Structure formats: C-alpha cells, structure tokens
Short mmCIF file of C-alpha atoms and ligand atoms in Angstrom, two decimals:
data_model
loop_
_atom_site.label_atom_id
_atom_site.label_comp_id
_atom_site.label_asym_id
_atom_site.label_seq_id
_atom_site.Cartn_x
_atom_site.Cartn_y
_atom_site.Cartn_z
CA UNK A 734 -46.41 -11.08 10.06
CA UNK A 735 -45.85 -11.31 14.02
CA UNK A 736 -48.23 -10.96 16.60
CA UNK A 737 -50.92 -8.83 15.90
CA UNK A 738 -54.11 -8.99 17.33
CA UNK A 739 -55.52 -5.27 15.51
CA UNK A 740 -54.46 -7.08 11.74
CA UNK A 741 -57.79 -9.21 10.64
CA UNK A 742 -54.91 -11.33 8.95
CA UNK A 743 -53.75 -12.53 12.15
CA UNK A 744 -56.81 -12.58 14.17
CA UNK A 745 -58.25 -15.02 10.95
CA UNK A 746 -55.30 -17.18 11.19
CA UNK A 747 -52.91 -16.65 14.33
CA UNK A 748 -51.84 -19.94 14.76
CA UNK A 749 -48.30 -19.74 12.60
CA UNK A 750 -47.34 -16.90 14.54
CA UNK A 751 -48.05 -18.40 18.01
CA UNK A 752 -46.20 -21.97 16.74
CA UNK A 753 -43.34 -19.18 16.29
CA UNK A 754 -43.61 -17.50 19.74
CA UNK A 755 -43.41 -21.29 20.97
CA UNK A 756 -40.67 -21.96 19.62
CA UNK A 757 -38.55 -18.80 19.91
CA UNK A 758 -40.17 -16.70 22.17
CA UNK A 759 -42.19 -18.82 24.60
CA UNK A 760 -41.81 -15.30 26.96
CA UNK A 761 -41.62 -12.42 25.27
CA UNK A 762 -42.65 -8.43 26.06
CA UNK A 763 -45.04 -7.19 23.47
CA UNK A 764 -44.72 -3.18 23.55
CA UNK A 765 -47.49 -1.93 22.30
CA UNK A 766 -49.74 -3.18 25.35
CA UNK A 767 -47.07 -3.67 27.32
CA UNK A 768 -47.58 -7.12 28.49
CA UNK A 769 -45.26 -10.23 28.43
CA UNK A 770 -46.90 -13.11 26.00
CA UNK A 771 -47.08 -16.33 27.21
CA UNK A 772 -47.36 -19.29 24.71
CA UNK A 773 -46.90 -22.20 25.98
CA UNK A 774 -49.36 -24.58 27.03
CA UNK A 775 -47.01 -25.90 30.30
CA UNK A 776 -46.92 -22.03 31.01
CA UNK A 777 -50.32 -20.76 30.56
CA UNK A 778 -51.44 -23.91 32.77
CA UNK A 779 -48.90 -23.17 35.38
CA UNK A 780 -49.00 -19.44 35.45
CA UNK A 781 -53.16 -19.39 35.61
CA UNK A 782 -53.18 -21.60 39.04
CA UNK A 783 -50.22 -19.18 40.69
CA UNK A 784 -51.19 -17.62 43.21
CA UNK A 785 -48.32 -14.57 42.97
CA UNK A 786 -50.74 -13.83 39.67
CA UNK A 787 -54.42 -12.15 40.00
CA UNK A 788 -56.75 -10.98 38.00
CA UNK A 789 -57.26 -8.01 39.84
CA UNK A 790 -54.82 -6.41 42.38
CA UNK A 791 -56.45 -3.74 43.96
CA UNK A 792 -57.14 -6.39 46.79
CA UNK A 793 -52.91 -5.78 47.74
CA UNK A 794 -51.84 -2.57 46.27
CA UNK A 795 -53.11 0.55 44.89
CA UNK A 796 -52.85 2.03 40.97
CA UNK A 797 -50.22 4.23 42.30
CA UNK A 798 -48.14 1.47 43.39
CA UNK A 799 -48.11 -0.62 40.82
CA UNK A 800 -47.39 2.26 38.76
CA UNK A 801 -50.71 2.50 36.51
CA UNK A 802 -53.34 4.99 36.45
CA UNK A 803 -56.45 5.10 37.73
CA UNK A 804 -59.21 4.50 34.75
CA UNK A 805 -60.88 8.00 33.72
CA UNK A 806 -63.72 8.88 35.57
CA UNK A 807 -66.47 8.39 33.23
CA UNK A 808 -65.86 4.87 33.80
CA UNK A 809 -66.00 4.56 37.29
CA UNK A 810 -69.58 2.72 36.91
CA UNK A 811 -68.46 0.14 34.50
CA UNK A 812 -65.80 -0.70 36.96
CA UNK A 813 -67.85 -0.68 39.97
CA UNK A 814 -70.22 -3.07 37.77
CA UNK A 815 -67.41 -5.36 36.47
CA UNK A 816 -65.23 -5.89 39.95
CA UNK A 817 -68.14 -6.73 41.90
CA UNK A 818 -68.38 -9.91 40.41
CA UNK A 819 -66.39 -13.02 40.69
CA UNK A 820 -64.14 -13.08 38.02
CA UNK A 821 -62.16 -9.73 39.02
CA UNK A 822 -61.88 -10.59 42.43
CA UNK A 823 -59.32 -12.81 44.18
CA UNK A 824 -59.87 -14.94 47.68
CA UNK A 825 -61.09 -14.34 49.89
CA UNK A 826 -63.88 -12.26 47.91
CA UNK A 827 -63.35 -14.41 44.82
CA UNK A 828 -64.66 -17.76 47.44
CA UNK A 829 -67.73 -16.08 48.70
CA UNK A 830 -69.14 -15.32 45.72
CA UNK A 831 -68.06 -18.26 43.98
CA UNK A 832 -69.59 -20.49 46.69
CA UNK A 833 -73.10 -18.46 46.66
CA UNK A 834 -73.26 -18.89 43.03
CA UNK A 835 -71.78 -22.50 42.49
CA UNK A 836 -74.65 -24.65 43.52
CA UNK A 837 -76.50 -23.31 40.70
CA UNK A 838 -73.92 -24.71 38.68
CA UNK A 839 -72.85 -27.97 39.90
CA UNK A 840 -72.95 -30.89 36.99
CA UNK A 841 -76.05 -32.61 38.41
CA UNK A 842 -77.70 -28.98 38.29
CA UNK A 843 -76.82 -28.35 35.03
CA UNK A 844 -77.77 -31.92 33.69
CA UNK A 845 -81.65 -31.50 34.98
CA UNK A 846 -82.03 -28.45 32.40
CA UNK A 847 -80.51 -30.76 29.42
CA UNK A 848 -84.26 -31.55 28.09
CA UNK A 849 -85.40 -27.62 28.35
CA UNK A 850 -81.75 -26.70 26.35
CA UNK A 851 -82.66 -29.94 23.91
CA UNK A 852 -86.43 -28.10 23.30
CA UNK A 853 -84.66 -24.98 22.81
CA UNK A 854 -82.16 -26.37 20.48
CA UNK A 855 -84.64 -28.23 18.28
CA UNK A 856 -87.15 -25.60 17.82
CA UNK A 857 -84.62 -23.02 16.70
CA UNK A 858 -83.13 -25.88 14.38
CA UNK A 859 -86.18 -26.77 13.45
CA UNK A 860 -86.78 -23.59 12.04
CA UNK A 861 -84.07 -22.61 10.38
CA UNK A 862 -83.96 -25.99 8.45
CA UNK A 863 -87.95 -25.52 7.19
CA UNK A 864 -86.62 -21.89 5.57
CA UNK A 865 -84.08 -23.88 3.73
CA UNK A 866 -81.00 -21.60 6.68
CA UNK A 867 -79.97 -18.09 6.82
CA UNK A 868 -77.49 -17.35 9.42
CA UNK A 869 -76.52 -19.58 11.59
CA UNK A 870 -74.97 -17.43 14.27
CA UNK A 871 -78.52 -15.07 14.59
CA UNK A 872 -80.75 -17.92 14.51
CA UNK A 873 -79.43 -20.57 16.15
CA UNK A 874 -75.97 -20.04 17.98
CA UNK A 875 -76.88 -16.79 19.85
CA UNK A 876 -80.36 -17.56 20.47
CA UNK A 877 -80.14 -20.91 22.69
CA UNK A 878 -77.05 -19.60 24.90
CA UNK A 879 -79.17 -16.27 25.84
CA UNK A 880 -82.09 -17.93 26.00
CA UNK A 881 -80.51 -20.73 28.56
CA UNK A 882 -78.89 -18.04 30.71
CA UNK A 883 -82.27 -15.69 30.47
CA UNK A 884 -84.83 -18.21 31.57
CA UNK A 885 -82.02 -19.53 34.74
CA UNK A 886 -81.85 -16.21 35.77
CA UNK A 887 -85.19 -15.16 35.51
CA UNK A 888 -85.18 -12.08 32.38
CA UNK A 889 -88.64 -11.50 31.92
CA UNK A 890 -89.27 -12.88 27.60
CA UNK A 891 -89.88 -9.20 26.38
CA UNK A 892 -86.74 -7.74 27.61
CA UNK A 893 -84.23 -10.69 26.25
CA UNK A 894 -83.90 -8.45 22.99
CA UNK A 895 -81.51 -6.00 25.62
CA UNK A 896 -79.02 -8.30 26.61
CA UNK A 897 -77.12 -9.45 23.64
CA UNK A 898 -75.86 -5.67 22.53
CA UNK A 899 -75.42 -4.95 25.94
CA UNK A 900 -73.32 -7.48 26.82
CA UNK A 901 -71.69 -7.23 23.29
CA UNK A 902 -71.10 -3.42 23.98
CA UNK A 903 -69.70 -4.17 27.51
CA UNK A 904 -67.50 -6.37 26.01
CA UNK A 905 -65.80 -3.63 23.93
CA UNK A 906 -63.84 -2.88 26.92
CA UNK A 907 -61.93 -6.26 26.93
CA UNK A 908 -59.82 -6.03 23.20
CA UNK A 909 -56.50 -4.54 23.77
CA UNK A 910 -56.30 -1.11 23.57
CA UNK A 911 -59.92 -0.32 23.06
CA UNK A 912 -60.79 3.18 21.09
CA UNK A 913 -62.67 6.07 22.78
CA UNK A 914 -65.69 5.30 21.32
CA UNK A 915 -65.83 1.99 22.45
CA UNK A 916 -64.98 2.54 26.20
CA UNK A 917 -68.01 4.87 26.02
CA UNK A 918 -70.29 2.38 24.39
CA UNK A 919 -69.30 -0.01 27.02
CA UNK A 920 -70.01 2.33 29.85
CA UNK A 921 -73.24 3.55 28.78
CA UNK A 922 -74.11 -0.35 28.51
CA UNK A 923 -72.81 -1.05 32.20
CA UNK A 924 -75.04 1.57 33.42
CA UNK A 925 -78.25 0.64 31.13
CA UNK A 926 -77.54 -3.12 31.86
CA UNK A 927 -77.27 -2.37 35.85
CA UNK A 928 -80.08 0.06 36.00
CA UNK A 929 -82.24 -2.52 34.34
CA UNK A 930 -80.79 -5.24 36.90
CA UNK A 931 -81.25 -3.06 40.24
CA UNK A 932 -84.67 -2.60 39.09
CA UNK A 933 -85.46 -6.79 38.60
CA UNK A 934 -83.75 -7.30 42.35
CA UNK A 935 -85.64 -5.07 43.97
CA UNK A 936 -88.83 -6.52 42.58
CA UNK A 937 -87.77 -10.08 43.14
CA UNK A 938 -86.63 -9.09 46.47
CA UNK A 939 -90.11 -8.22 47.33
CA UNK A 940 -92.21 -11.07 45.20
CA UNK A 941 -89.65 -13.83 44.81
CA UNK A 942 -90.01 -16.27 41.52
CA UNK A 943 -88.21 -19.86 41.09
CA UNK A 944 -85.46 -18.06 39.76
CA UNK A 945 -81.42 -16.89 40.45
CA UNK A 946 -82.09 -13.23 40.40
CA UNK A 947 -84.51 -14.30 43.13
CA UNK A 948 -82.45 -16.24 45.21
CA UNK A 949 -79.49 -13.87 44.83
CA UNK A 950 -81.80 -11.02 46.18
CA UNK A 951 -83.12 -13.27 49.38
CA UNK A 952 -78.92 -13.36 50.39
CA UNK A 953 -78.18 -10.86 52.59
CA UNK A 954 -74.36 -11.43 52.46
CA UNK A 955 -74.96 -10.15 48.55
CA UNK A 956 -74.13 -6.41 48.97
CA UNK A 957 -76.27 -4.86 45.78
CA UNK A 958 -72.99 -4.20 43.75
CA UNK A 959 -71.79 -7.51 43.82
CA UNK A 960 -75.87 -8.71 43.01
CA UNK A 961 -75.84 -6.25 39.86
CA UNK A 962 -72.02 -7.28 38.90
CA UNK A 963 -72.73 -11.09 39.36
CA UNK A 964 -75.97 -10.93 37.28
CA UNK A 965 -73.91 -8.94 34.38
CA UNK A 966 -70.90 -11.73 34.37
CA UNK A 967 -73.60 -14.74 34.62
CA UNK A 968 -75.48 -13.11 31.19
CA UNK A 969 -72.63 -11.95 29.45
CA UNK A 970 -69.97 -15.31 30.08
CA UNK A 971 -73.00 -17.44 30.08
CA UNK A 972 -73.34 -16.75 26.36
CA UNK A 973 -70.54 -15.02 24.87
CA UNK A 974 -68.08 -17.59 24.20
CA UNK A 975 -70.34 -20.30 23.43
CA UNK A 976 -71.67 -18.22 20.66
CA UNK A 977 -68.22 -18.08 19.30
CA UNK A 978 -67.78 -21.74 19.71
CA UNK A 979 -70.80 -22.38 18.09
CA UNK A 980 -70.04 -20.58 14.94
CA UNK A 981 -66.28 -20.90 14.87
CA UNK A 982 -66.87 -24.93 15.55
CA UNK A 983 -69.26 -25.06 12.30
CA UNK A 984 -66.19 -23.62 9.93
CA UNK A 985 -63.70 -25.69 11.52
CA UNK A 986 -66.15 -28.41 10.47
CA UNK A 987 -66.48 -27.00 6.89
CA UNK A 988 -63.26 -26.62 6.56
CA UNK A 989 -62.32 -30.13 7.52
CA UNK A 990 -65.15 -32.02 5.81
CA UNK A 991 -63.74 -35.28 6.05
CA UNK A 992 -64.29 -34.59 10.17
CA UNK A 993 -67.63 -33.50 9.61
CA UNK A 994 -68.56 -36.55 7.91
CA UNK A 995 -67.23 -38.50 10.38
CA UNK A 996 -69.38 -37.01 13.19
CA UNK A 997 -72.46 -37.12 11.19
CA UNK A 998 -71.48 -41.40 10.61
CA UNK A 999 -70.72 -41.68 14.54
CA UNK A 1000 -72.92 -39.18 16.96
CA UNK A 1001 -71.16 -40.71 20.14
CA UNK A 1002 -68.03 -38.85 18.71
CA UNK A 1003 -69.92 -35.69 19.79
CA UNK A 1004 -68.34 -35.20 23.32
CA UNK A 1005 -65.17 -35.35 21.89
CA UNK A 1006 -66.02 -33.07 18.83
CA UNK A 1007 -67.28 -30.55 21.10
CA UNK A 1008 -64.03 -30.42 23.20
CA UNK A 1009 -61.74 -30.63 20.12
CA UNK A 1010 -63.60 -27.96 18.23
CA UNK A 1011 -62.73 -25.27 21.39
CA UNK A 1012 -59.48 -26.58 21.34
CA UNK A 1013 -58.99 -26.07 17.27
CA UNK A 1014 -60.02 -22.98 16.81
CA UNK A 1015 -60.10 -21.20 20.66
CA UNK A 1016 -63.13 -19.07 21.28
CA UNK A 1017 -61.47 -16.88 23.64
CA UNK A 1018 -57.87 -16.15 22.72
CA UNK A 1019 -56.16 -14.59 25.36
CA UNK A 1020 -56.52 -14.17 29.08
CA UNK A 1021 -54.43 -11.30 31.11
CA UNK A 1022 -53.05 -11.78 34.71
CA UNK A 1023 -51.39 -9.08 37.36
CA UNK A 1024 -47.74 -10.14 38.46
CA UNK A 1025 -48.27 -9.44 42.42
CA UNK A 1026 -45.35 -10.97 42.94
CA UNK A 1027 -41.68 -11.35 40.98
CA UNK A 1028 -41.97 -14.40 38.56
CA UNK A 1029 -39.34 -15.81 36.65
CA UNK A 1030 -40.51 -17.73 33.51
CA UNK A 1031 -37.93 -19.78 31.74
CA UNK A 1032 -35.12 -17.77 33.17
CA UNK A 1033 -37.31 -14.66 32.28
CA UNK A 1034 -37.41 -12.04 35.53
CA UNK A 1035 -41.22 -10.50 35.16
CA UNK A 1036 -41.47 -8.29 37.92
CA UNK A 1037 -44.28 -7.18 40.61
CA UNK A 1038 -46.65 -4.76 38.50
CA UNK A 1039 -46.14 -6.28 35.17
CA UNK A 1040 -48.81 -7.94 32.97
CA UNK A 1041 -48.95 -10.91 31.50
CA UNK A 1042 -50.86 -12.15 28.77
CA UNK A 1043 -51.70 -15.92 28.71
CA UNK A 1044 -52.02 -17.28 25.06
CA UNK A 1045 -55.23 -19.74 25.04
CA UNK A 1046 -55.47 -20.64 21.25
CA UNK A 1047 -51.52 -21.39 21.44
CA UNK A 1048 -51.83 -23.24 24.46
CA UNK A 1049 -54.34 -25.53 22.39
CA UNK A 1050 -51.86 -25.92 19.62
CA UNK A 1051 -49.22 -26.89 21.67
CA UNK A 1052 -47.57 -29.91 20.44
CA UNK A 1053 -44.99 -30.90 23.16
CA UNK A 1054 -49.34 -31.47 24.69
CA UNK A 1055 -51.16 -32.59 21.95
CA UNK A 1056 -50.08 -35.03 18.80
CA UNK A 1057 -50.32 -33.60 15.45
CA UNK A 1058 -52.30 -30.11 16.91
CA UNK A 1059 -53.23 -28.47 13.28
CA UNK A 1060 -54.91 -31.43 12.94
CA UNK A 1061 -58.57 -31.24 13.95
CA UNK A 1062 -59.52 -34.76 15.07
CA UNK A 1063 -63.19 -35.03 16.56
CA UNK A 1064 -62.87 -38.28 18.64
CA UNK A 1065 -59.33 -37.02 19.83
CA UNK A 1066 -59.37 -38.60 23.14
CA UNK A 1067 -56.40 -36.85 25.35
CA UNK A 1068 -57.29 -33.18 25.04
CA UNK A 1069 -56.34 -31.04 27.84
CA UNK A 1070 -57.44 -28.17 26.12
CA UNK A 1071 -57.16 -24.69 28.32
CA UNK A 1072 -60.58 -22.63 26.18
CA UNK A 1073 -62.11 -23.05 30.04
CA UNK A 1074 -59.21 -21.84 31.52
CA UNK A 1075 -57.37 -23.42 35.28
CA UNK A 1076 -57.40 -22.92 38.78
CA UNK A 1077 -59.66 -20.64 40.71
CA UNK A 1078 -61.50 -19.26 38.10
CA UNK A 1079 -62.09 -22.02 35.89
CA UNK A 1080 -64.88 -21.52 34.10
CA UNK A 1081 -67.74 -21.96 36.32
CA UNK A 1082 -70.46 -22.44 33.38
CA UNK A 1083 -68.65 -24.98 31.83
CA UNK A 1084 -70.94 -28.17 32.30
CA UNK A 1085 -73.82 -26.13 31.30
CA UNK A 1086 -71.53 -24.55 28.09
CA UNK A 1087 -71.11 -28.20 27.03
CA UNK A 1088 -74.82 -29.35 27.30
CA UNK A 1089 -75.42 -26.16 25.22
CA UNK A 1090 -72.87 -27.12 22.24
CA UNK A 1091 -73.75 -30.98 22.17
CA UNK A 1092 -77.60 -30.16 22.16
CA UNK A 1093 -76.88 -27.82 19.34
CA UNK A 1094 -74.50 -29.64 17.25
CA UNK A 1095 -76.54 -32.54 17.73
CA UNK A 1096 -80.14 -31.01 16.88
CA UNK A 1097 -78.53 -29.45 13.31
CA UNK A 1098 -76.72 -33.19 12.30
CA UNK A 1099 -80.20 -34.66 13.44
CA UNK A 1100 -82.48 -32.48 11.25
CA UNK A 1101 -80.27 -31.25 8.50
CA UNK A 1102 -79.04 -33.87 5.76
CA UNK A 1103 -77.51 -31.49 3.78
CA UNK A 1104 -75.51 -28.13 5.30
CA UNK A 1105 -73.62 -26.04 2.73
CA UNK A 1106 -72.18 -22.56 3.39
CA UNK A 1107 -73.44 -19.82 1.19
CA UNK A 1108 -70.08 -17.78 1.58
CA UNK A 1109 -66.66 -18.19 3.46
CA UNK A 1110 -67.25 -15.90 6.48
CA UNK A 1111 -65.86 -12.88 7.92
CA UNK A 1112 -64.30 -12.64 10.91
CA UNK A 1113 -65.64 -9.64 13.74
CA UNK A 1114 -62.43 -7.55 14.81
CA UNK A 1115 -62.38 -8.94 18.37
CA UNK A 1116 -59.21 -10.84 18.87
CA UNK A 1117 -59.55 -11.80 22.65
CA UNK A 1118 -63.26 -12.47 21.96
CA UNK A 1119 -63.07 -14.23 18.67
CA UNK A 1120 -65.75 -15.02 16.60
CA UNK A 1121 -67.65 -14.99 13.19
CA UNK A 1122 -70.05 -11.99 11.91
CA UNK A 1123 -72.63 -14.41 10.51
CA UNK A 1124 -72.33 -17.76 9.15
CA UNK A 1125 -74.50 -18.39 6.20
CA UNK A 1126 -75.80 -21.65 5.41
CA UNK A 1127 -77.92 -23.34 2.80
CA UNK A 1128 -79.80 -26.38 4.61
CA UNK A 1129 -82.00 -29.01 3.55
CA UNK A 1130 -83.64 -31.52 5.61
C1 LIG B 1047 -67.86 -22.50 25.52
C2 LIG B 1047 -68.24 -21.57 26.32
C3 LIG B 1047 -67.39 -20.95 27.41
C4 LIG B 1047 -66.04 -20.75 27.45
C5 LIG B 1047 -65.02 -21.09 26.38
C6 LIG B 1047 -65.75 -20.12 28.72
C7 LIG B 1047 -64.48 -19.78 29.15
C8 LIG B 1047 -64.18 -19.25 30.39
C9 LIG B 1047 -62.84 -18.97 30.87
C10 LIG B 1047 -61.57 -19.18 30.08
C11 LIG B 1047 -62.95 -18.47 32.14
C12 LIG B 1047 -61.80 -18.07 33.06
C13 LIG B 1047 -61.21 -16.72 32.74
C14 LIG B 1047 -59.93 -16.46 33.50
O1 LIG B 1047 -59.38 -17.34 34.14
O2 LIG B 1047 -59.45 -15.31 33.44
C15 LIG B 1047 -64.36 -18.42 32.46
C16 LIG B 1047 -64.87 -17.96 33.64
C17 LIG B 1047 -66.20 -17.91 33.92
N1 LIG B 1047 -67.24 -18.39 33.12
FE1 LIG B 1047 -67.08 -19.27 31.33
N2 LIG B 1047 -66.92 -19.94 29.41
C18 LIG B 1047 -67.95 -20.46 28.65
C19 LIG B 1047 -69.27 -20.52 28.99
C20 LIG B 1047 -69.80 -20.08 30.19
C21 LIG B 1047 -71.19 -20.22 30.56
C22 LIG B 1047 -72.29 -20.89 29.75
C23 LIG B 1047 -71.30 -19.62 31.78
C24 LIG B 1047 -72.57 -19.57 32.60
C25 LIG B 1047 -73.20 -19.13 33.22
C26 LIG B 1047 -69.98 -19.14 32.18
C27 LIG B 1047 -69.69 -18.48 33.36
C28 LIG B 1047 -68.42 -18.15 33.79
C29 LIG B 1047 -68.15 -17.51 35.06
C30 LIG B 1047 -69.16 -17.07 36.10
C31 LIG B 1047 -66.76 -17.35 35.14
C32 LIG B 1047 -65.96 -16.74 36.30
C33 LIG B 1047 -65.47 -17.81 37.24
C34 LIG B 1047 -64.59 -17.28 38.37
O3 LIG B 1047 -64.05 -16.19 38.27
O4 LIG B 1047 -64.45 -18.01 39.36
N3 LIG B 1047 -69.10 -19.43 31.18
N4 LIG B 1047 -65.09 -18.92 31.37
#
C-alpha cells in the first residue's frame, strides 16, 4: 500500500507509508489531488513559516491565474463564511484579525478558566464512571471542548446541541476530494451556522453580555463577514481536534499499556503525555499550502500555482527529530512535535487545547481505577481530520 488517504487501511495505520515517503520520496507529486507531499519534519517546519507559501492566494492573484477554477456557485456562502476568518487569510488581513482575537487567548487568559474546564471535566467524568462508561468520545471528549468554546463565546445552553454537526458537516469540505453530497452538507451548514451567528451579534450588539461574541460585535473594525467567519473558526478549531486527541490519545494509551501505567504511577508525567500523545498518533494529518512563489525543495522545482501538502503525522515520526519515534514515550522530554502547526498561524487555541486535555486525562486517571475497552474501535473516514467513531469503555471507580 502507498499513500492513500480514501483506504481506511491507511488512514488506521499511515505511518509505514510516510517512514517510506521519508526516506524515498521526501517530495513527491501525488496525482490524484494534484499536490506535492511533503514528509519531512525539517520540511514541513520550514515550508509552514515561508512566506512565498499561503494559505489562501486570492490576496495576490486571481483563480484564473493560478490556473484553477472558481468553486461552483452554490458554494459561494461557505466561502464567504470560511475566508473571512483568520486562518484563510494572509498579512496584512491575517494580523488584524489575529490581534483582535489574541488577547482572548493569551496563556495567562487561558490559565484563569483552568478551574471552570477542571468542573467541567470532573462532572462529565464523574458521570460516566457512576454508569460503569459508555462512550468515551460522546460523553466526555466532545462534551468539555464544546462546552469550553460555547460558554467563552457566549452560545446560549439550549442551542449547544447545533454546533457539533454543524461544525462536523462544515468540516466535510476539508478531506481531499470531497463527494457532492458532502460539499452540499457543508454549505447548507455554513449558511445555518452563520444565520444563527448574525442573529446572536446583532443581539449582543445591542445588549452586550461578558462574553466574545459581545466584544467582537462592540469592534467596529470587525466588518460582519469576518464577525460570522471568526465565530465559525473559534467553535469549530476550538473543539475539533481536541476531540480527536482526546479519543485517539486514550487508544494510543491502550495500546501501549505499559505507558498508561506509567502515567497513572506518576501524574506530573501528564504535560509530557499530553504533548507526546498529539505527536504519536497526529490529530490532524495534513495541512495544504499555495506556492505564490517558485520553491525548490531538495532540488525539487515546485512552481508558482502548485499545492503542497504538508505531512503532520510524518513530521511527528520523523526520526532524524525524534529518538526511537514509533515509540510512544509519555515523559519524552524533547518533542518538537508540529500537531499545532508553525509560523503565522500557529495554532492560536493551543494553551487553552492543552488545559482541556490535561484536565481531562487527569479527571478520568483520578476517578477511574479500572478503564477497559469494550471493543477495538473504528476509525471515521476523515484522513486530514482523524479521529475515532466512539470509544467504548468499561470503567470502574
Ligand atoms: C489539540 C487541539 C488542537 C490542535 C491539534 C490544533 C491544531 C491547529 C493547527 C495545526 C493550526 C494551524 C493550521 C495551519 O497552519 O494551516 C491551528 C490553527 C488555529 N487553531 Fe487550533 N488546534 C487545536 C485546538 C484549538 C482550540 C482549542 C482553539 C480555540 C479556540 C483553536 C483555534 C485555532 C485558530 C483560531 C487557528 C487559526 C490561527 C491563525 O490562522 O492564525 N485550536 N490549530
């Protein structure tokens, strides 16, 4: 098997194929998407702080010129939705809205909500140990993130239900290639999911709450577009991937039960376990870039217009970067792992993504002497976005 992300095969267990790109085919063009993979770690590092890369480039040159088409009409509102917030825009866009959002986001932010995301965590753990588990992923792992992100931005309790499908239907639109059906699903999301949000802003606009839909709306820089498309990207990142981290980090632990064991004798390992678990088994897989300018990659001429696609979860198993990578090591000290990607966008949500996944680990090794999975689980489809269906666990306090 090579690389491919539509086989379940691969997307279960890429990581022999991407220790073959490394070595063979560190650049290589994959034709069926069309875009050069990148699999090295010194790459994917270098390539994501370049500046002659973007994530967009509609900010230098038009679909004509670099030779694509323009999407189909029915999805001009998911697009206007999507590029109106900060991670499909480049500078100078990309460092206004960055800056408006960031000091929501700063560490010392973050840190004051630790005890609310420790309440969260130990209620829902609490209550999925006294029924003995279920599925971990439904009633813990999705739960806290959405919860987090919900109460920060201000998403009234009785509408929370909405955003998990419609951020997992916008979402759709990400996986290579996606099918018909799927670009409409994700569409008719985008419009639901902004609808919904002009609605919020204009009330908050009027009777502002201690919240960051209300402080957006009180910006007048903010046009409404970029409001709408910041307030998507905030509720869909801020829970997405640390879902996936959640549930892929419990099988890597299940699978490596001498690690597990070791965290549950040493809880100050859990920093390190946290980082090392996105680095083992990488939540999000692959990240794409626009070539706005020639590139040359190993002696490799990629040219204005191309693609490329930057490999995360081989990045992270890199071993001219990390000793012994297969091996998942919880108190591995040197881990420059890439799962929150480098340079401009770096992941702006990542102090708050690691009080999340500590708080959580930590709650379920806390309350739950005994954790046993019920069935080896299945892996959902995604391969960009890669996570479990459900993780089922027996638990016993
Ligand atoms: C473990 C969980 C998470 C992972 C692995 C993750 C990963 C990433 C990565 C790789 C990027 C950069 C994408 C690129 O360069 O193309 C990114 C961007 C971003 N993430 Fe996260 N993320 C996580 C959690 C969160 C949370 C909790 C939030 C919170 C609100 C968040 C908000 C964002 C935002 C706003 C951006 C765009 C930043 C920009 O374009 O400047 N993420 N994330």
């Amino acid at each position: 098997m090579g690389f491919d992300p539509w086989n379940p095969e691969f997307v279960a267990y890429p990581y022999r194929v991407y220790d073959e790109l490394r070595r063979t085919a560190p650049v290589c063009f994959f034709e069926p998407t069309g875009q050069w993979l990148i699999s090295r770690h010194a790459d994917v590092n270098t390539l994501l702080r370049d500046r002659r890369l973007g994530r967009s480039y509609l900010h230098v040159a038009t679909h004509e010129e670099f030779g694509r088409s323009a999407e189909p009409e029915f999805q001009e509102l998911f697009w206007r939705v999507i590029r109106a917030g900060m991670l499909d825009v480049e500078p100078p866009v990309h460092t206004r809205l960055r800056r408006l959002v960031s000091r929501a986001f700063t560490p010392r932010m973050v840190e004051s909500l630790r005890p609310r995301v420790r309440a969260i965590a130990e209620g829902l753990v609490a209550a999925f140990v006294e029924k003995g588990g279920g599925d971990l992923i439904a009633e813990v792992a999705e739960p806290l993130p959405v919860t987090v992100i919900a109460e920060m931005l201000g998403i009234p309790d009785q509408d929370r239900h909405l955003l998990r499908p419609w951020s997992a239907d916008i979402c759709g639109m990400y996986e290579l290639n996606p099918s018909p059906e799927a670009q409409h699903t994700a569409v008719r999301a985008a419009e639901e999911f902004a609808a919904y949000l002009r609605t919020l802003a204009a009330e908050r606009r009027g009777a502002p709450g201690d919240d960051l839909i209300s402080a957006l709306a009180q910006i007048d820089e903010l046009t409404e577009d970029e409001l709408v498309g910041t307030c998507v990207l905030l509720l869909n990142a801020g829970h997405e991937a640390t879902v996936n981290v959640t549930g892929n980090g419990w099988w890597s632990l299940f699978r490596n039960p001498a690690e597990l064991a070791r965290l549950r004798d040493d809880r100050s390992l859990l920093p390190t376990a946290v980082e090392e678990l996105m680095r083992w088994d990488t939540p999000l897989q692959m990240f794409e870039r626009w070539v706005l300018e020639d590139i040359e990659v190993h002696g490799v001429r990629i040219p204005r217009g191309s693609e490329v696609a930057l490999l995360f979860g081989s990045a992270n198993r890199d071993p001219a970067v990390f000793d012994d990578p297969d091996r998942l090591d919880v108190g591995r000290a040197d881990n420059p792992h890439i799962s929150f990607g480098a340079g401009i966008h770096f992941c702006l949500g990542a102090p708050l993504a690691r009080i999340e996944l500590m708080e959580s680990f930590g709650a379920l090794l806390d309350r739950a002497a005994e954790l046993e999975l019920r069935r080896e689980p299945v892996w959902k489809p995604g391969y960009i976005i890669r996570g479990l269906h459900s993780l089922e666990l027996n638990v016993a306090g």
